[in-house]
mmCIF file of C-alpha atoms and ligand atoms in Angstrom:
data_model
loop_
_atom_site.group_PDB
_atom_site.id
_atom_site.type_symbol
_atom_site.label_atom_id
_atom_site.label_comp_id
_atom_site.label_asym_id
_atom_site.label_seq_id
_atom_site.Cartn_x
_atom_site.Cartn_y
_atom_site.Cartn_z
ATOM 1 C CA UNK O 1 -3.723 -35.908 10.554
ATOM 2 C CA UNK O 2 -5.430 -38.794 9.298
ATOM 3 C CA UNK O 3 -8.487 -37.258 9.157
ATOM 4 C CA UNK O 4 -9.578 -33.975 7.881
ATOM 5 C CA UNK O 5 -10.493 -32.072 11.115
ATOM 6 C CA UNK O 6 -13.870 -31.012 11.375
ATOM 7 C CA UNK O 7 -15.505 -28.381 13.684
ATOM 8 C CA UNK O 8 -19.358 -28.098 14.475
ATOM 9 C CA UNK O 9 -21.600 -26.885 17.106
ATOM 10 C CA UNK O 10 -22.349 -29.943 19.997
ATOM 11 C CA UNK O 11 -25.966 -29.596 21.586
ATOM 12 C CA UNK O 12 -26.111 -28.732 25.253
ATOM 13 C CA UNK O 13 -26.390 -32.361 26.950
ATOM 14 C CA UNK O 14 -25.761 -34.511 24.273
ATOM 15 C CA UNK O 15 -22.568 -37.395 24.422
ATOM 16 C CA UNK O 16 -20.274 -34.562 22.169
ATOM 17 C CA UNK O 17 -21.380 -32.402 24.949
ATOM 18 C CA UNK O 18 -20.461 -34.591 27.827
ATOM 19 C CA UNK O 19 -17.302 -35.661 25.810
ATOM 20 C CA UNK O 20 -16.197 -31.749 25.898
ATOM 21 C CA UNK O 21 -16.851 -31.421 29.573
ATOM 22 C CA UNK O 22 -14.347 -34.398 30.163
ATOM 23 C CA UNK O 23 -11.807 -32.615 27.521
ATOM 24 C CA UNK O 24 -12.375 -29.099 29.618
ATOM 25 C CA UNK O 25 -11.973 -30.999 32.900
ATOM 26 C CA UNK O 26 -8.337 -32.690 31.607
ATOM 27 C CA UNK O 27 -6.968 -29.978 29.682
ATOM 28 C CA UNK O 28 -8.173 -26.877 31.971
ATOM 29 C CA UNK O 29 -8.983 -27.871 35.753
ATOM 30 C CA UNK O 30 -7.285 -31.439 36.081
ATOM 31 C CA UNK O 31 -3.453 -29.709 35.359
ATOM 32 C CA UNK O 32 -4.164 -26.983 38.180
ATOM 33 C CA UNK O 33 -5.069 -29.281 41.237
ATOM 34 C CA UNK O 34 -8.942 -28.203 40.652
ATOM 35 C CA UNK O 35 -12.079 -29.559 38.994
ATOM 36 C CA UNK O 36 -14.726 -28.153 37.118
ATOM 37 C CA UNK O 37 -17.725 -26.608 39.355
ATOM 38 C CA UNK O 38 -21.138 -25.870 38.964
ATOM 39 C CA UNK O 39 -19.826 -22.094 38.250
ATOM 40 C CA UNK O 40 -18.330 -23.392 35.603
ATOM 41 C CA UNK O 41 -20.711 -25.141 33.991
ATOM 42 C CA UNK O 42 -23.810 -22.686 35.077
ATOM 43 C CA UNK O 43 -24.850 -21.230 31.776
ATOM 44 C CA UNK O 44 -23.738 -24.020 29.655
ATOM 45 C CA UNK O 45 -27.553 -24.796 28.308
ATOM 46 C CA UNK O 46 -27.523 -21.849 26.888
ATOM 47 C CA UNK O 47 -24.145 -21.650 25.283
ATOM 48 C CA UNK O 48 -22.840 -22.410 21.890
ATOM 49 C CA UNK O 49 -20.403 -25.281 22.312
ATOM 50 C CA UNK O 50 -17.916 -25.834 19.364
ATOM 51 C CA UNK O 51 -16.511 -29.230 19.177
ATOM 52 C CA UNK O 52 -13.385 -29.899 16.842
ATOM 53 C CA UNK O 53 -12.835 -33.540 15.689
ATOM 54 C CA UNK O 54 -10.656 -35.145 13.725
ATOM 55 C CA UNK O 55 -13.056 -38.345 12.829
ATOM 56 C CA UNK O 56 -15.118 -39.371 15.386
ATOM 57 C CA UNK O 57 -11.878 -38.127 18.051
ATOM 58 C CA UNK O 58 -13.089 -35.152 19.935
ATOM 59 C CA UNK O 59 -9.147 -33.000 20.214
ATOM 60 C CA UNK O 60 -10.666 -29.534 20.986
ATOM 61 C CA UNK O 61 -13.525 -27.221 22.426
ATOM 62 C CA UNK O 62 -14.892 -23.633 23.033
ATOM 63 C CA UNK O 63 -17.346 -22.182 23.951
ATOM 64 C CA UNK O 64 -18.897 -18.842 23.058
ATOM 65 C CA UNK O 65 -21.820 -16.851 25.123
ATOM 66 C CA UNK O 66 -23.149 -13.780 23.972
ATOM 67 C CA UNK O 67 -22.463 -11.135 26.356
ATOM 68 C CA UNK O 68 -24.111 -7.624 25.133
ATOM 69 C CA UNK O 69 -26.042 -6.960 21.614
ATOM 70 C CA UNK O 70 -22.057 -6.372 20.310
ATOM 71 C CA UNK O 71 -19.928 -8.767 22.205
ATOM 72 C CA UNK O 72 -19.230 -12.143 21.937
ATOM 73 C CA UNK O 73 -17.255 -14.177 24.770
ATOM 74 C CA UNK O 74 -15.383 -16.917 24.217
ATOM 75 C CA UNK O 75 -14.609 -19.138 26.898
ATOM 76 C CA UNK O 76 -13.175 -22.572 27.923
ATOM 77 C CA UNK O 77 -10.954 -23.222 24.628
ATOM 78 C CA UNK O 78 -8.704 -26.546 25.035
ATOM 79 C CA UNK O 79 -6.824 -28.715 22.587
ATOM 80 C CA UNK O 80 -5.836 -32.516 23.984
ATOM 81 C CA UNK O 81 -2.406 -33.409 24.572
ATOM 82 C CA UNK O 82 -1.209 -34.522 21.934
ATOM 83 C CA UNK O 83 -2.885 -32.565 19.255
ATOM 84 C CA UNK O 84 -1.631 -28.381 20.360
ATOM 85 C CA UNK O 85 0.632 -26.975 18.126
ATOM 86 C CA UNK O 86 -1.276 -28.478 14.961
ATOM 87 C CA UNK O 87 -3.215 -25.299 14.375
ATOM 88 C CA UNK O 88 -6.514 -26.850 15.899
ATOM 89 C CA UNK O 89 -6.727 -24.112 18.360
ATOM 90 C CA UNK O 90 -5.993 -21.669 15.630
ATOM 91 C CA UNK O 91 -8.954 -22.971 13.623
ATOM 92 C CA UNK O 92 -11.199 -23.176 16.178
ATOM 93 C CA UNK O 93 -10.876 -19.088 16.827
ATOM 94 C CA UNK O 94 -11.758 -18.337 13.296
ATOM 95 C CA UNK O 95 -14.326 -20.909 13.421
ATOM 96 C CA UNK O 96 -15.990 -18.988 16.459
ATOM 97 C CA UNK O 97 -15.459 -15.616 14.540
ATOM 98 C CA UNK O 98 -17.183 -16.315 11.286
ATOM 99 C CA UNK O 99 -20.060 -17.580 13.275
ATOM 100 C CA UNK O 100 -19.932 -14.590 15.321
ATOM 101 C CA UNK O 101 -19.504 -12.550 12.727
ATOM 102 C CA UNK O 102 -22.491 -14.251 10.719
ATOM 103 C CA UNK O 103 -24.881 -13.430 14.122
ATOM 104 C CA UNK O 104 -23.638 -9.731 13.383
ATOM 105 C CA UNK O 105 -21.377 -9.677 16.660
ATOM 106 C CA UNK O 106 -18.834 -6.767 16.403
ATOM 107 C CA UNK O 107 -16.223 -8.165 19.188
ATOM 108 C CA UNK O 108 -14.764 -10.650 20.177
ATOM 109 C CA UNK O 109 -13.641 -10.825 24.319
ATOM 110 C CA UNK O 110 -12.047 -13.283 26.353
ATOM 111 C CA UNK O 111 -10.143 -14.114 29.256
ATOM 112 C CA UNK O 112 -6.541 -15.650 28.628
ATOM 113 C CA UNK O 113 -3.837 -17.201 30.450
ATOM 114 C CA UNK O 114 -0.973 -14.912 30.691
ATOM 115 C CA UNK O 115 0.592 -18.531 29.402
ATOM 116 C CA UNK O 116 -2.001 -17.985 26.292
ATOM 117 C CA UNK O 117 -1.915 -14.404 25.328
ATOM 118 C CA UNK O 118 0.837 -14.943 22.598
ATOM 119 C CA UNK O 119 -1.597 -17.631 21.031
ATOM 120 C CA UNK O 120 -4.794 -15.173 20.856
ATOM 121 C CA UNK O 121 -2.251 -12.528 19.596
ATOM 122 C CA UNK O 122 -0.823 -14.980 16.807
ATOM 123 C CA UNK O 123 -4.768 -14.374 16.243
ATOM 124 C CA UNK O 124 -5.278 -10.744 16.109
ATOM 125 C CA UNK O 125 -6.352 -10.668 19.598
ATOM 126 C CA UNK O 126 -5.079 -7.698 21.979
ATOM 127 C CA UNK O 127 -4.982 -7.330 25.606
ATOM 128 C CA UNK O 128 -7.392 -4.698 27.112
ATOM 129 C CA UNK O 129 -6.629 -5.596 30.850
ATOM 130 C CA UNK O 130 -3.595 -5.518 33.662
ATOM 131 C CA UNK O 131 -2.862 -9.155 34.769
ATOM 132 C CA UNK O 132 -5.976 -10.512 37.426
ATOM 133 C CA UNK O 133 -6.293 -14.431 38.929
ATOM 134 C CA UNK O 134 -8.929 -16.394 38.121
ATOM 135 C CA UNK O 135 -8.796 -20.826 38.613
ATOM 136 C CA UNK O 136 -5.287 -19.687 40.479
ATOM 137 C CA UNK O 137 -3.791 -18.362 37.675
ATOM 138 C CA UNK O 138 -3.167 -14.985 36.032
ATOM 139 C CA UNK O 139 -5.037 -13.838 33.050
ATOM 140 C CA UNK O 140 -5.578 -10.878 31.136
ATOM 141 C CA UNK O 141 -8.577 -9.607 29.237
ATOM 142 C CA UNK O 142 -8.471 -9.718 25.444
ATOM 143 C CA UNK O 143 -10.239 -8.610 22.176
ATOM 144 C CA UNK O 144 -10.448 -8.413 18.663
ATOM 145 C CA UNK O 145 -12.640 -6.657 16.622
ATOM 146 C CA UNK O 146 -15.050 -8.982 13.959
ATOM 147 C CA UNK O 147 -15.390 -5.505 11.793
ATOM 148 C CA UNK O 148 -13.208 -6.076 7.855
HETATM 149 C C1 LIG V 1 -3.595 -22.613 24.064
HETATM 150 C C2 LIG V 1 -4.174 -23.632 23.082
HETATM 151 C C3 LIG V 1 -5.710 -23.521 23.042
HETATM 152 C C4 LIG V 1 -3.613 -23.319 21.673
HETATM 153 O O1 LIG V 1 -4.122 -24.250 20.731
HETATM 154 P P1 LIG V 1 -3.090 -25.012 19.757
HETATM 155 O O2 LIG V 1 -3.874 -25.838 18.819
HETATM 156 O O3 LIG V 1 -2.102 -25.723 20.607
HETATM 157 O O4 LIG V 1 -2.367 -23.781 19.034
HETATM 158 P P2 LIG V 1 -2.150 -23.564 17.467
HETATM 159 O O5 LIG V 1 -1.348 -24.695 16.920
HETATM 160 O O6 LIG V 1 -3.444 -23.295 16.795
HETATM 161 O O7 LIG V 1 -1.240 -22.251 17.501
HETATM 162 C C5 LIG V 1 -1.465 -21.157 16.622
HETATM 163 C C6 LIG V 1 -0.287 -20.202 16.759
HETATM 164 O O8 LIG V 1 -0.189 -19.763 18.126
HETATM 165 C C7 LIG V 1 1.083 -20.130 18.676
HETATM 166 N N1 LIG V 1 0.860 -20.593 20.041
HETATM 167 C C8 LIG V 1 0.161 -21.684 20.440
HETATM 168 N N2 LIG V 1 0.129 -21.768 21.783
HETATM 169 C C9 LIG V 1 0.842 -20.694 22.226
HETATM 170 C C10 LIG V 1 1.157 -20.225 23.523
HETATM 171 N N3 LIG V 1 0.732 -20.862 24.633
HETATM 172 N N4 LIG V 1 1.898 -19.085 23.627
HETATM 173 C C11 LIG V 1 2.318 -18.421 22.522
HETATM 174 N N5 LIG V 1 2.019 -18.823 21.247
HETATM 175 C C12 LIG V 1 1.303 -19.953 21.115
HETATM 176 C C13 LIG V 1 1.594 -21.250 17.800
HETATM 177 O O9 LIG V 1 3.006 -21.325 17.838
HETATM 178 C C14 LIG V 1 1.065 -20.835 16.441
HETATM 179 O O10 LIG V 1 1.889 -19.804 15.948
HETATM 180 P P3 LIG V 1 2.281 -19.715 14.356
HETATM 181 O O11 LIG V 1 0.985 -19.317 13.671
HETATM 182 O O12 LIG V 1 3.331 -18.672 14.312
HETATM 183 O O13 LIG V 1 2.743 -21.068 13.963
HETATM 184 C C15 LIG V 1 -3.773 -25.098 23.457
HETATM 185 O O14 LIG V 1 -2.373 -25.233 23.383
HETATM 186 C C16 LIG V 1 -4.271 -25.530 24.828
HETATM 187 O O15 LIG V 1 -5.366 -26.065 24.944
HETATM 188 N N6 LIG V 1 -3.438 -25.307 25.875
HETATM 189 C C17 LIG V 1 -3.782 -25.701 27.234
HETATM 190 C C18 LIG V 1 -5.033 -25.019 27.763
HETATM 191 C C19 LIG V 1 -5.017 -23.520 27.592
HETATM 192 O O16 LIG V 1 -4.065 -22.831 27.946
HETATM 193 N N7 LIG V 1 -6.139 -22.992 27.075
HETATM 194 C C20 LIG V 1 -6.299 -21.562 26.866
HETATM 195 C C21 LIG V 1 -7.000 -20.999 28.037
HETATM 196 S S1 LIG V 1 -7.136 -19.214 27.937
#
């Protein structure tokens, strides 16, 4: 990588924000046939929206929502083509769980693609659900505890 990559929180309706909606749109609707909604992006103000660059290139996103005084979810987590398999997405889930973990979160839970589960378990991430379909596909829930 020419540059070191660098991951940060991206206001709600800023341009980082608007870039990460076009990088969510490619790299998670535009494959299946479908396009983001207004379900998808209902919530989003309130959101934390982690942006991973490498210089001013945006090449991933995720974005986490507090769900109940414990849990964390973490949603919407894409690397561009061209840039998976570097360890971004890697990065980016221990990026979310120190900052979790920092806002004294005990869980972490999110849906994955069945294609995905072997990345969240590379992470320490388990499955806590039978396969259900959501944007088409099947997915399973998943969670890791943020306790050392
Ligand atoms: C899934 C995704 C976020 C992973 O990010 P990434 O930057 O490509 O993955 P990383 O390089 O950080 O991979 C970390 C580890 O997980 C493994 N891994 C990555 N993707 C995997 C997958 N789909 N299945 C199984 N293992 C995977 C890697 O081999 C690596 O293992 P290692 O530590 O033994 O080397 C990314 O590939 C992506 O955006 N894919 C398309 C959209 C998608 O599926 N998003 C997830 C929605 S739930």
């Amino acid at each position: 990588m020419p540059f070191p990559l660098t991951i940060a929180e991206a206001p709600y309706g800023s341009s980082l924000y608007s870039e990460m909606l076009a990088l969510r749109e490619k790299i998670l609707r535009a494959p299946l046939g479908l396009a983001l909604t207004d379900a998808d992006k209902r919530g989003d103000a309130d959101q934390i929206h982690l942006a991973a660059k490498i210089g001013e290139r945006l090449v991933g996103c995720a974005i986490l929502v507090p769900a109940d005084a414990g849990t964390m979810k973490l949603r919407q987590m894409a690397v561009e083509d061209g840039f998976q398999g570097q360890k971004i997405g890697q990065k980016i889930l221990a990026y979310a769980e120190t900052l979790a973990r920092t806002k004294a979160y005990q869980r972490i839970q999110l849906h994955a693609r069945e294609t995905a589960v072997g990345f969240y378990e590379r992470s320490g991430y388990h499955t806590v659900s039978g396969p259900f379909l959501e944007v088409t596909i099947p997915h399973r829930e998943m969670e890791k505890s943020l306790s050392l």
